Short mmCIF file of C-alpha atoms in Angstrom, two decimals:
data_model
loop_
_atom_site.label_atom_id
_atom_site.label_comp_id
_atom_site.label_asym_id
_atom_site.label_seq_id
_atom_site.Cartn_x
_atom_site.Cartn_y
_atom_site.Cartn_z
CA MET A 13 -75.68 50.39 -124.18
CA GLU A 14 -76.92 51.45 -120.91
CA HIS A 15 -76.26 55.00 -119.94
CA PRO A 16 -73.87 55.93 -117.34
CA ASP A 17 -75.84 57.40 -115.19
CA SER A 18 -78.95 54.78 -115.66
CA PRO A 19 -80.47 53.17 -112.26
CA HIS A 20 -78.78 49.89 -114.22
CA GLY A 21 -75.67 50.88 -115.08
CA GLY A 22 -72.09 50.62 -113.59
CA GLY A 23 -71.59 54.16 -113.09
CA HIS A 24 -74.01 55.26 -110.42
CA ALA A 25 -73.33 55.92 -106.93
CA ALA A 26 -72.82 53.22 -104.24
CA PRO A 27 -75.45 53.62 -101.33
CA GLN A 28 -73.58 55.88 -98.14
CA ALA A 29 -72.51 53.26 -95.68
CA ARG A 30 -74.21 53.38 -92.17
CA PRO A 31 -71.60 54.42 -89.52
CA SER A 32 -69.85 51.94 -88.19
CA PHE A 33 -70.31 50.10 -84.95
CA VAL A 34 -67.40 51.33 -83.94
CA ARG A 35 -67.91 55.05 -84.32
CA ARG A 36 -71.58 54.54 -83.05
CA TRP A 37 -70.04 53.53 -79.58
CA LEU A 38 -67.54 56.20 -79.34
CA LYS A 39 -70.00 58.95 -79.86
CA ARG A 40 -71.67 57.11 -77.27
CA LEU A 41 -68.73 57.38 -75.22
CA CYS A 42 -67.95 60.74 -76.10
CA TRP A 43 -71.59 62.01 -74.75
CA LEU A 44 -71.12 59.88 -72.06
CA ALA A 45 -68.03 61.97 -70.81
CA VAL A 46 -69.24 65.09 -71.39
CA LEU A 47 -72.01 63.78 -69.17
CA ALA A 48 -69.87 62.96 -66.34
CA ILE A 49 -67.80 66.25 -66.70
CA VAL A 50 -71.24 68.48 -66.92
CA LEU A 51 -73.58 66.81 -64.34
CA PRO A 52 -71.29 67.07 -61.60
CA ILE A 53 -71.07 70.91 -62.19
CA LEU A 54 -74.92 71.43 -62.51
CA GLN A 55 -75.66 69.33 -59.15
CA VAL A 56 -72.88 71.80 -57.53
CA LEU A 57 -74.20 75.25 -58.95
CA VAL A 58 -77.51 74.18 -57.75
CA LEU A 59 -76.87 73.47 -54.32
CA ARG A 60 -75.20 76.30 -53.95
CA PHE A 61 -78.31 77.93 -54.04
CA VAL A 62 -80.51 75.15 -53.37
CA ASP A 63 -80.45 73.51 -49.48
CA PRO A 64 -80.07 69.62 -50.06
CA PRO A 65 -82.84 67.23 -49.17
CA PHE A 66 -81.01 64.34 -48.49
CA SER A 67 -77.40 63.22 -49.13
CA SER A 68 -76.01 59.81 -50.90
CA PHE A 69 -75.17 59.29 -47.34
CA MET A 70 -78.63 59.05 -46.11
CA ALA A 71 -79.79 57.31 -49.15
CA ILE A 72 -77.22 54.66 -48.57
CA ARG A 73 -78.15 54.14 -45.25
CA GLN A 74 -82.02 53.76 -45.42
CA ILE A 75 -81.04 51.55 -48.30
CA GLU A 76 -78.90 49.17 -46.19
CA ALA A 77 -82.17 49.31 -43.20
CA TRP A 78 -84.95 48.71 -45.39
CA THR A 79 -82.73 45.58 -47.19
CA GLY A 80 -81.65 44.69 -43.76
CA GLY A 81 -85.02 44.22 -42.18
CA GLU A 82 -84.16 47.30 -39.63
CA ARG A 83 -88.21 47.87 -38.91
CA ASP A 84 -87.15 50.11 -36.26
CA PHE A 85 -84.75 52.27 -38.23
CA HIS A 86 -85.65 56.07 -38.15
CA LEU A 87 -83.48 58.80 -40.28
CA TYR A 88 -83.38 62.10 -38.36
CA TYR A 89 -82.39 64.97 -40.95
CA GLN A 90 -83.74 68.41 -40.83
CA TRP A 91 -81.94 71.78 -42.65
CA ARG A 92 -81.10 74.58 -40.40
CA ASP A 93 -79.30 77.80 -41.56
CA LEU A 94 -75.71 78.12 -40.25
CA ASP A 95 -77.41 81.30 -38.26
CA ARG A 96 -79.49 79.44 -36.82
CA ILE A 97 -77.26 77.06 -35.75
CA ALA A 98 -74.91 77.63 -32.37
CA PRO A 99 -71.37 78.63 -33.37
CA SER A 100 -69.81 76.59 -30.79
CA LEU A 101 -70.89 73.66 -33.20
CA PRO A 102 -68.92 74.74 -36.85
CA VAL A 103 -66.08 76.07 -34.93
CA SER A 104 -65.85 72.96 -32.82
CA VAL A 105 -65.69 70.95 -36.31
CA ILE A 106 -62.95 73.01 -37.85
CA ALA A 107 -61.16 72.44 -34.49
CA ALA A 108 -61.14 69.18 -34.61
CA GLU A 109 -61.36 68.23 -38.27
CA ASP A 110 -59.80 70.78 -40.40
CA GLN A 111 -57.56 73.56 -38.61
CA ASN A 112 -56.75 75.46 -42.01
CA PHE A 113 -59.83 75.62 -43.03
CA ALA A 114 -59.74 78.93 -44.49
CA ARG A 115 -56.67 79.07 -45.94
CA HIS A 116 -56.73 75.76 -48.10
CA ARG A 117 -58.76 75.67 -51.28
CA GLY A 118 -60.20 71.77 -50.74
CA PHE A 119 -57.17 70.13 -50.27
CA ASP A 120 -55.00 70.35 -47.06
CA LEU A 121 -50.70 69.31 -48.46
CA ASP A 122 -49.34 69.55 -45.07
CA ALA A 123 -51.64 67.63 -43.47
CA ILE A 124 -51.36 64.69 -46.36
CA GLU A 125 -47.92 64.46 -45.86
CA LYS A 126 -48.07 64.62 -42.22
CA ALA A 127 -50.31 61.57 -42.74
CA ARG A 128 -48.50 59.88 -45.00
CA ALA A 129 -45.54 59.89 -42.76
CA HIS A 130 -47.85 59.20 -39.52
CA ASN A 131 -48.93 55.84 -41.72
CA ALA A 132 -45.13 55.08 -42.90
CA ARG A 133 -44.56 54.43 -39.52
CA GLY A 134 -47.00 52.06 -38.72
CA GLY A 135 -49.81 52.15 -35.82
CA ARG A 136 -53.50 53.66 -36.06
CA MET A 137 -53.99 55.10 -39.77
CA ARG A 138 -54.77 58.91 -39.72
CA GLY A 139 -56.80 60.57 -42.49
CA ALA A 140 -56.06 63.86 -43.62
CA SER A 141 -59.53 64.74 -45.57
CA THR A 142 -60.65 68.24 -45.07
CA ILE A 143 -64.20 69.83 -44.45
CA SER A 144 -64.65 69.94 -48.32
CA GLN A 145 -63.58 66.58 -49.46
CA GLN A 146 -65.73 65.17 -46.65
CA THR A 147 -68.77 67.41 -47.72
CA ALA A 148 -68.36 66.11 -51.19
CA LYS A 149 -68.06 62.25 -49.84
CA ASN A 150 -71.13 62.71 -47.86
CA LEU A 151 -73.26 64.31 -50.40
CA PHE A 152 -72.60 62.94 -53.35
CA LEU A 153 -70.49 59.39 -52.70
CA TRP A 154 -70.17 56.40 -50.93
CA SER A 155 -67.46 55.17 -48.33
CA GLY A 156 -64.89 53.33 -49.47
CA ARG A 157 -61.03 53.31 -50.72
CA SER A 158 -61.04 52.97 -54.39
CA TRP A 159 -59.48 55.01 -56.98
CA PHE A 160 -62.32 55.54 -58.76
CA ARG A 161 -64.27 56.95 -55.54
CA LYS A 162 -61.59 58.78 -54.97
CA GLY A 163 -61.10 60.49 -58.08
CA LEU A 164 -64.66 61.44 -58.25
CA GLU A 165 -63.92 62.92 -54.57
CA ALA A 166 -61.40 65.26 -56.04
CA TYR A 167 -63.43 66.43 -58.69
CA TYR A 168 -66.56 67.38 -56.71
CA THR A 169 -63.97 68.83 -54.38
CA LEU A 170 -62.68 70.82 -56.94
CA LEU A 171 -65.95 72.25 -57.94
CA ILE A 172 -67.08 72.65 -54.28
CA GLU A 173 -64.23 75.03 -53.56
CA THR A 174 -64.97 77.02 -56.69
CA LEU A 175 -68.55 77.45 -57.06
CA TRP A 176 -69.05 77.90 -53.25
CA PRO A 177 -68.17 80.29 -50.54
CA LYS A 178 -66.35 78.96 -47.56
CA THR A 179 -69.30 79.94 -45.63
CA ARG A 180 -71.56 77.74 -47.69
CA VAL A 181 -69.57 74.91 -47.71
CA LEU A 182 -69.46 74.61 -43.70
CA GLU A 183 -72.87 75.41 -44.03
CA VAL A 184 -74.04 72.36 -45.76
CA TYR A 185 -71.17 69.86 -43.63
CA VAL A 186 -72.75 70.81 -40.25
CA ASN A 187 -75.91 69.99 -42.16
CA VAL A 188 -75.44 66.38 -43.86
CA ALA A 189 -72.49 65.45 -41.05
CA GLU A 190 -73.55 62.28 -39.66
CA PHE A 191 -73.61 62.44 -35.82
CA GLY A 192 -75.23 59.00 -34.68
CA ASP A 193 -76.71 55.87 -36.64
CA GLY A 194 -79.16 57.59 -38.81
CA ILE A 195 -78.48 61.25 -37.00
CA TYR A 196 -77.59 63.19 -39.29
CA GLY A 197 -76.76 67.13 -39.13
CA ALA A 198 -76.39 69.67 -36.37
CA GLN A 199 -80.65 70.17 -35.93
CA ALA A 200 -81.35 66.27 -35.51
CA ALA A 201 -78.30 65.88 -33.38
CA ALA A 202 -79.26 68.66 -31.11
CA LYS A 203 -82.55 67.03 -30.74
CA ARG A 204 -81.90 63.65 -30.53
CA HIS A 205 -78.51 64.09 -27.82
CA PHE A 206 -79.42 66.86 -25.80
CA GLY A 207 -83.14 67.28 -26.27
CA LYS A 208 -83.01 70.86 -27.45
CA ASP A 209 -82.45 72.97 -30.94
CA ALA A 210 -79.23 73.54 -32.06
CA ALA A 211 -79.20 77.24 -31.91
CA ARG A 212 -79.10 76.42 -28.08
CA LEU A 213 -76.18 74.03 -28.44
CA GLY A 214 -73.28 74.75 -25.88
CA ALA A 215 -69.73 74.70 -26.24
CA ASN A 216 -69.11 71.53 -24.22
CA GLU A 217 -72.11 69.60 -26.61
CA SER A 218 -70.82 71.18 -29.65
CA ALA A 219 -67.17 69.50 -28.51
CA ARG A 220 -68.84 66.53 -27.65
CA LEU A 221 -70.14 66.22 -31.21
CA ALA A 222 -67.54 67.22 -33.07
CA ALA A 223 -65.23 64.50 -30.75
CA THR A 224 -67.74 61.95 -32.41
CA LEU A 225 -66.66 62.31 -35.82
CA PRO A 226 -65.62 60.75 -37.83
CA SER A 227 -67.11 57.77 -36.21
CA PRO A 228 -70.55 58.42 -34.87
CA ARG A 229 -71.73 54.87 -35.06
CA ARG A 230 -68.77 53.92 -32.71
CA TYR A 231 -68.88 57.11 -30.22
CA SER A 232 -71.71 58.72 -28.35
CA ALA A 233 -71.94 62.32 -27.67
CA SER A 234 -75.02 62.24 -25.06
CA ARG A 235 -73.21 59.49 -23.15
CA PRO A 236 -69.25 60.10 -23.72
CA GLY A 237 -66.65 57.73 -22.74
CA PRO A 238 -63.23 58.73 -21.71
CA TYR A 239 -62.21 59.52 -25.19
CA VAL A 240 -65.12 61.26 -26.54
CA GLN A 241 -64.56 63.37 -23.48
CA ARG A 242 -60.51 63.66 -23.65
CA ARG A 243 -61.27 64.77 -27.25
CA ALA A 244 -63.55 67.19 -26.67
CA GLN A 245 -61.51 69.40 -24.15
CA TRP A 246 -59.01 69.08 -26.97
CA ILE A 247 -61.40 70.13 -29.49
CA GLN A 248 -62.32 73.36 -26.88
CA ARG A 249 -58.81 74.06 -26.28
CA ASN A 250 -58.04 74.28 -30.44
CA ALA A 251 -61.42 76.25 -30.86
CA ARG A 252 -60.60 79.26 -28.29
CA GLN A 253 -56.39 79.04 -30.32
CA ILE A 254 -58.15 79.51 -33.71
CA GLY A 255 -60.24 81.75 -32.29
CA GLY A 256 -63.68 80.88 -31.24
CA GLU A 257 -66.52 82.10 -32.59
CA ALA A 258 -64.43 85.36 -34.21
CA TYR A 259 -63.08 82.60 -36.43
CA LEU A 260 -66.53 82.23 -38.77
CA GLU A 261 -66.28 85.73 -39.27
CA SER A 262 -63.22 85.38 -41.15
CA LEU A 263 -64.85 83.34 -43.62
CA ARG A 264 -67.41 85.67 -44.63
#
């Protein structure tokens, strides 16, 4: 008679079953979810203190040039701290793109509602992206209208508004915004369009640069057509109405 504890007996415990295929994949998905939440937080936190060497939009444009055989394409980008950029440029960008920049927390709900009502009437589509949203998109994402990309943009925008002061948001934006094909940021724009340093930009030059947004490959600041000239005049009026250079002090 075999002892119950005998290795040959029927009473010994069965080997522990390995985790099932489903359990293994659920665990992996959980880790991916955690990574998807934590990685953007780390990215945004690091870039509060470290100036980005490039943006997602710059990388995508460079890859397009390589794959498209654009051998003469050059990417122009040189970081400039906000205090080394003429104040007229960030003020012009705010006047043109996001006049509620100092008050909102990443999303301008009034502008969104006005844009929705305008677009419902038909005609030329109007957007309502804030500078914070555009910073998130330019720095981390890609162009497009999918809900997935919009969701990522919203998440990065919330992180930027939570982890960065307003002055950092503005500083990064004016350094990564596109001001012409392959021309990114205030310093490259000032050099390529006007042959001068970003610190020496005049009010009209700054307004013309801001007037090309968000279609800098369609419009030129250095060779402005009627649209850019009219919009630049409108931007200068708005810049004065919001307080001009004194507006920047309210962000500190």
